[in-house]
Amino acid sequence: MKKRNLGVILGALVVIAVISGAVTSFMLFHQEKNNKELLEEKMTDEGVTEEKEKTIMGMEEILDGVDEIYLESYLGSNHIIEIDDTNLESIIGQLKSLDLKLLMKSEEVMEDIEEYNRCLYAIHIKDKNMKIKVNEKYVIIEDVQGGTQFFEGDLDQLKKLNEALKSIYMGQYDSSELFTKVKMVYIEAKDEEKQWILNEEGVEKFLQVIKLMAPVDGKELVGTPNSYPDYRITIETEDKNYTIHIIDEQFLTLDTSDSFVYYEYDSQLWDYLHEKYGVTFRDDTNDFKNLLRSSKIIVDDMENQFDFEDDTYYNVEVPRWIIKANLKEVKEIPNNESLKYSMQFIVDEETVEVKIYENHIIFKGKKYYSEKISDIIKGALSV
């Protein structure tokens, strides 16, 4: 009996030992596995960090040894200007001194990057096959393989850099690309139907006073009418023709066969035009001419498509469209012709009504015929 109990006890001890050994082996296996995974994870993190550090190129590395860079403006002409030796050192110095914070790389982009890519200028590093794009807040570095790094910069530093790039771009673009070998210049005051063809002396003086300061975003000027008397300048050169529209004392448009750009310009051109080619407002040349002086227009569209009030654009541009139309005074309007638009212009605090029919206009008690005038007005209101 005692031997049997002893055997049971020994058997139990063996089972316990086996179980304990299994548990110990299991724990050692998993501890080793966890240690291995931690080591692999650490090595991976170090590899990622090393790779990340390797792919982030600083300005010092990018610009080291660079002696040839080109400048592109995204708002103005599509020409790329080579930065001359005088400005090269200054620009490279400013780029190297930028305090930049990495936001993301191209493979990490998980959001809309439109706001980062609305750039003002791009600096092309030819021998490195790289491009540095800048705006008021961000710097984007692109390489030829398609890799892109997005940085946030110091606002004051970037403002100073953009001002320098603007000055350099416009200075070299003006001197190298614009208005060379001029054959003819003529100036029009469209609102008064006046035109002047400049002689050699006049051309020389005109070229002295026209200076473009910087390209600007045309979206900012949408809805701004050309100021009276709507100066339009045509410049013919041996290489291309330019058409300039003066918007106001600060902005103009430059139109060529391959581009249409808004520019800020030196106001001495405005002063020169009004002093040398000034005109007197004459409302006796056209029955509708006085509407150009309106401060507001109220449009009542019979189809309820263009019902609005405006005091910034249409109050000036709609009269210009009417004045340009081929108008002929008549006695009656056909009974079957329906009214399309009723317009009220506020001129010197007085309300002047203009009624637009399909092919006719009623203005100050007079009736005028103009084929499809309602379509012309519709087109004007659609701008």
mmCIF file of N, CA and C in Angstrom, residues 191-258:
data_model
loop_
_atom_site.group_PDB
_atom_site.id
_atom_site.type_symbol
_atom_site.label_atom_id
_atom_site.label_comp_id
_atom_site.label_asym_id
_atom_site.label_seq_id
_atom_site.Cartn_x
_atom_site.Cartn_y
_atom_site.Cartn_z
ATOM 1 N N ASP A 191 -12.831 104.823 -75.787
ATOM 2 C CA ASP A 191 -14.108 105.450 -75.451
ATOM 3 C C ASP A 191 -14.374 106.710 -76.268
ATOM 4 N N GLU A 192 -13.332 107.359 -76.756
ATOM 5 C CA GLU A 192 -13.491 108.586 -77.536
ATOM 6 C C GLU A 192 -13.132 108.392 -79.005
ATOM 7 N N GLU A 193 -12.796 107.145 -79.365
ATOM 8 C CA GLU A 193 -12.452 106.811 -80.755
ATOM 9 C C GLU A 193 -11.327 107.705 -81.279
ATOM 10 N N LYS A 194 -10.321 107.895 -80.433
ATOM 11 C CA LYS A 194 -9.144 108.665 -80.810
ATOM 12 C C LYS A 194 -7.966 107.707 -81.022
ATOM 13 N N GLN A 195 -7.069 108.070 -81.962
ATOM 14 C CA GLN A 195 -5.907 107.242 -82.231
ATOM 15 C C GLN A 195 -4.712 108.113 -82.596
ATOM 16 N N TRP A 196 -3.542 107.721 -82.087
ATOM 17 C CA TRP A 196 -2.305 108.427 -82.384
ATOM 18 C C TRP A 196 -1.244 107.424 -82.833
ATOM 19 N N ILE A 197 -0.606 107.687 -83.948
ATOM 20 C CA ILE A 197 0.525 106.870 -84.394
ATOM 21 C C ILE A 197 1.792 107.620 -84.017
ATOM 22 N N LEU A 198 2.649 107.006 -83.226
ATOM 23 C CA LEU A 198 3.812 107.699 -82.689
ATOM 24 C C LEU A 198 4.951 107.758 -83.712
ATOM 25 N N ASN A 199 5.598 108.929 -83.766
ATOM 26 C CA ASN A 199 6.799 109.049 -84.601
ATOM 27 C C ASN A 199 7.998 108.486 -83.828
ATOM 28 N N GLU A 200 9.178 108.577 -84.425
ATOM 29 C CA GLU A 200 10.365 107.983 -83.814
ATOM 30 C C GLU A 200 10.641 108.558 -82.428
ATOM 31 N N GLU A 201 10.498 109.856 -82.299
ATOM 32 C CA GLU A 201 10.729 110.506 -81.004
ATOM 33 C C GLU A 201 9.683 110.066 -79.988
ATOM 34 N N GLY A 202 8.417 109.950 -80.452
ATOM 35 C CA GLY A 202 7.344 109.517 -79.565
ATOM 36 C C GLY A 202 7.543 108.093 -79.082
ATOM 37 N N VAL A 203 8.010 107.215 -79.976
ATOM 38 C CA VAL A 203 8.280 105.823 -79.604
ATOM 39 C C VAL A 203 9.370 105.765 -78.553
ATOM 40 N N GLU A 204 10.423 106.537 -78.761
ATOM 41 C CA GLU A 204 11.541 106.541 -77.813
ATOM 42 C C GLU A 204 11.078 106.998 -76.427
ATOM 43 N N LYS A 205 10.247 108.044 -76.380
ATOM 44 C CA LYS A 205 9.739 108.539 -75.100
ATOM 45 C C LYS A 205 8.821 107.521 -74.448
ATOM 46 N N PHE A 206 7.963 106.910 -75.250
ATOM 47 C CA PHE A 206 7.045 105.909 -74.713
ATOM 48 C C PHE A 206 7.814 104.741 -74.078
ATOM 49 N N LEU A 207 8.844 104.264 -74.751
ATOM 50 C CA LEU A 207 9.624 103.131 -74.228
ATOM 51 C C LEU A 207 10.372 103.502 -72.954
ATOM 52 N N GLN A 208 10.593 104.782 -72.752
ATOM 53 C CA GLN A 208 11.256 105.225 -71.523
ATOM 54 C C GLN A 208 10.316 105.186 -70.323
ATOM 55 N N VAL A 209 9.023 105.372 -70.567
ATOM 56 C CA VAL A 209 8.085 105.483 -69.440
ATOM 57 C C VAL A 209 7.339 104.192 -69.147
ATOM 58 N N ILE A 210 7.388 103.214 -70.049
ATOM 59 C CA ILE A 210 6.693 101.970 -69.767
ATOM 60 C C ILE A 210 7.631 101.026 -69.030
ATOM 61 N N LYS A 211 7.242 100.663 -67.827
ATOM 62 C CA LYS A 211 8.044 99.764 -67.004
ATOM 63 C C LYS A 211 7.115 98.820 -66.267
ATOM 64 N N LEU A 212 7.237 97.527 -66.538
ATOM 65 C CA LEU A 212 6.433 96.514 -65.856
ATOM 66 C C LEU A 212 7.112 96.153 -64.546
ATOM 67 N N MET A 213 6.343 96.211 -63.450
ATOM 68 C CA MET A 213 6.918 95.990 -62.127
ATOM 69 C C MET A 213 6.878 94.524 -61.711
ATOM 70 N N ALA A 214 5.750 93.845 -61.978
ATOM 71 C CA ALA A 214 5.627 92.447 -61.553
ATOM 72 C C ALA A 214 4.380 91.833 -62.169
ATOM 73 N N PRO A 215 4.434 90.543 -62.514
ATOM 74 C CA PRO A 215 3.209 89.859 -62.948
ATOM 75 C C PRO A 215 2.293 89.657 -61.750
ATOM 76 N N VAL A 216 0.986 89.702 -61.971
ATOM 77 C CA VAL A 216 0.024 89.515 -60.882
ATOM 78 C C VAL A 216 -1.002 88.466 -61.291
ATOM 79 N N ASP A 217 -1.672 87.910 -60.294
ATOM 80 C CA ASP A 217 -2.693 86.907 -60.533
ATOM 81 C C ASP A 217 -3.938 87.587 -61.107
ATOM 82 N N GLY A 218 -4.302 87.225 -62.334
ATOM 83 C CA GLY A 218 -5.449 87.847 -62.987
ATOM 84 C C GLY A 218 -6.751 87.630 -62.248
ATOM 85 N N LYS A 219 -6.841 86.564 -61.431
ATOM 86 C CA LYS A 219 -8.076 86.301 -60.683
ATOM 87 C C LYS A 219 -8.396 87.443 -59.728
ATOM 88 N N GLU A 220 -7.356 88.131 -59.280
ATOM 89 C CA GLU A 220 -7.562 89.240 -58.352
ATOM 90 C C GLU A 220 -8.193 90.449 -59.035
ATOM 91 N N LEU A 221 -8.130 90.495 -60.373
ATOM 92 C CA LEU A 221 -8.606 91.673 -61.110
ATOM 93 C C LEU A 221 -9.886 91.406 -61.893
ATOM 94 N N VAL A 222 -10.431 90.198 -61.755
ATOM 95 C CA VAL A 222 -11.697 89.903 -62.430
ATOM 96 C C VAL A 222 -12.776 90.849 -61.902
ATOM 97 N N GLY A 223 -13.504 91.471 -62.814
ATOM 98 C CA GLY A 223 -14.544 92.417 -62.407
ATOM 99 C C GLY A 223 -14.065 93.848 -62.342
ATOM 100 N N THR A 224 -12.820 94.082 -62.749
ATOM 101 C CA THR A 224 -12.300 95.455 -62.790
ATOM 102 C C THR A 224 -12.353 95.962 -64.228
ATOM 103 N N PRO A 225 -13.173 96.949 -64.526
ATOM 104 C CA PRO A 225 -13.260 97.455 -65.908
ATOM 105 C C PRO A 225 -12.069 98.331 -66.248
ATOM 106 N N ASN A 226 -11.770 98.456 -67.538
ATOM 107 C CA ASN A 226 -10.726 99.383 -67.960
ATOM 108 C C ASN A 226 -11.185 100.810 -67.716
ATOM 109 N N SER A 227 -10.331 101.593 -67.115
ATOM 110 C CA SER A 227 -10.676 102.978 -66.784
ATOM 111 C C SER A 227 -10.860 103.811 -68.056
ATOM 112 N N TYR A 228 -11.756 104.800 -67.977
ATOM 113 C CA TYR A 228 -11.926 105.783 -69.048
ATOM 114 C C TYR A 228 -10.605 106.496 -69.259
ATOM 115 N N PRO A 229 -10.183 106.746 -70.477
ATOM 116 C CA PRO A 229 -10.897 106.537 -71.752
ATOM 117 C C PRO A 229 -10.571 105.212 -72.438
ATOM 118 N N ASP A 230 -10.214 104.205 -71.665
ATOM 119 C CA ASP A 230 -9.940 102.860 -72.178
ATOM 120 C C ASP A 230 -8.773 102.879 -73.172
ATOM 121 N N TYR A 231 -7.575 103.171 -72.621
ATOM 122 C CA TYR A 231 -6.388 103.218 -73.474
ATOM 123 C C TYR A 231 -5.969 101.820 -73.926
ATOM 124 N N ARG A 232 -5.715 101.719 -75.205
ATOM 125 C CA ARG A 232 -5.206 100.482 -75.792
ATOM 126 C C ARG A 232 -3.958 100.849 -76.608
ATOM 127 N N ILE A 233 -2.874 100.129 -76.352
ATOM 128 C CA ILE A 233 -1.593 100.431 -76.990
ATOM 129 C C ILE A 233 -1.135 99.215 -77.791
ATOM 130 N N THR A 234 -0.827 99.425 -79.037
ATOM 131 C CA THR A 234 -0.320 98.356 -79.901
ATOM 132 C C THR A 234 1.148 98.611 -80.204
ATOM 133 N N ILE A 235 1.976 97.604 -79.959
ATOM 134 C CA ILE A 235 3.412 97.706 -80.207
ATOM 135 C C ILE A 235 3.806 96.624 -81.201
ATOM 136 N N GLU A 236 4.337 97.032 -82.324
ATOM 137 C CA GLU A 236 4.797 96.081 -83.332
ATOM 138 C C GLU A 236 6.320 96.056 -83.340
ATOM 139 N N THR A 237 6.890 94.860 -83.175
ATOM 140 C CA THR A 237 8.339 94.697 -83.228
ATOM 141 C C THR A 237 8.676 93.731 -84.361
ATOM 142 N N GLU A 238 9.964 93.523 -84.582
ATOM 143 C CA GLU A 238 10.370 92.599 -85.635
ATOM 144 C C GLU A 238 10.046 91.149 -85.264
ATOM 145 N N ASP A 239 9.934 90.888 -83.959
ATOM 146 C CA ASP A 239 9.720 89.509 -83.511
ATOM 147 C C ASP A 239 8.264 89.190 -83.223
ATOM 148 N N LYS A 240 7.537 90.114 -82.590
ATOM 149 C CA LYS A 240 6.139 89.852 -82.239
ATOM 150 C C LYS A 240 5.398 91.158 -82.013
ATOM 151 N N ASN A 241 4.083 91.050 -81.898
ATOM 152 C CA ASN A 241 3.241 92.213 -81.623
ATOM 153 C C ASN A 241 2.668 92.107 -80.217
ATOM 154 N N TYR A 242 2.531 93.251 -79.562
ATOM 155 C CA TYR A 242 1.985 93.324 -78.212
ATOM 156 C C TYR A 242 0.750 94.221 -78.225
ATOM 157 N N THR A 243 -0.257 93.826 -77.460
ATOM 158 C CA THR A 243 -1.418 94.692 -77.234
ATOM 159 C C THR A 243 -1.537 94.921 -75.736
ATOM 160 N N ILE A 244 -1.544 96.192 -75.342
ATOM 161 C CA ILE A 244 -1.623 96.554 -73.931
ATOM 162 C C ILE A 244 -2.952 97.242 -73.673
ATOM 163 N N HIS A 245 -3.659 96.784 -72.637
ATOM 164 C CA HIS A 245 -4.856 97.469 -72.171
ATOM 165 C C HIS A 245 -4.563 98.045 -70.789
ATOM 166 N N ILE A 246 -4.810 99.326 -70.622
ATOM 167 C CA ILE A 246 -4.610 99.969 -69.325
ATOM 168 C C ILE A 246 -5.871 99.763 -68.484
ATOM 169 N N ILE A 247 -5.744 99.032 -67.379
ATOM 170 C CA ILE A 247 -6.899 98.796 -66.516
ATOM 171 C C ILE A 247 -7.132 100.005 -65.615
ATOM 172 N N ASP A 248 -6.095 100.405 -64.907
ATOM 173 C CA ASP A 248 -6.172 101.588 -64.047
ATOM 174 C C ASP A 248 -4.757 102.100 -63.815
ATOM 175 N N GLU A 249 -4.561 102.900 -62.779
ATOM 176 C CA GLU A 249 -3.256 103.511 -62.530
ATOM 177 C C GLU A 249 -2.204 102.495 -62.092
ATOM 178 N N GLN A 250 -2.631 101.274 -61.747
ATOM 179 C CA GLN A 250 -1.689 100.296 -61.189
ATOM 180 C C GLN A 250 -1.491 99.070 -62.064
ATOM 181 N N PHE A 251 -2.541 98.651 -62.799
ATOM 182 C CA PHE A 251 -2.482 97.376 -63.511
ATOM 183 C C PHE A 251 -2.789 97.535 -64.999
ATOM 184 N N LEU A 252 -2.197 96.640 -65.785
ATOM 185 C CA LEU A 252 -2.483 96.562 -67.216
ATOM 186 C C LEU A 252 -2.437 95.103 -67.640
ATOM 187 N N THR A 253 -2.916 94.836 -68.861
ATOM 188 C CA THR A 253 -2.782 93.502 -69.433
ATOM 189 C C THR A 253 -1.857 93.575 -70.633
ATOM 190 N N LEU A 254 -1.070 92.523 -70.822
ATOM 191 C CA LEU A 254 -0.156 92.417 -71.952
ATOM 192 C C LEU A 254 -0.543 91.166 -72.733
ATOM 193 N N ASP A 255 -0.976 91.384 -73.960
ATOM 194 C CA ASP A 255 -1.515 90.306 -74.780
ATOM 195 C C ASP A 255 -0.617 90.092 -75.991
ATOM 196 N N THR A 256 -0.145 88.848 -76.167
ATOM 197 C CA THR A 256 0.628 88.490 -77.355
ATOM 198 C C THR A 256 -0.006 87.261 -77.972
ATOM 199 N N SER A 257 0.595 86.770 -79.033
ATOM 200 C CA SER A 257 0.040 85.596 -79.703
ATOM 201 C C SER A 257 0.120 84.343 -78.850
ATOM 202 N N ASP A 258 1.006 84.339 -77.845
ATOM 203 C CA ASP A 258 1.181 83.124 -77.050
ATOM 204 C C ASP A 258 0.921 83.309 -75.557
#
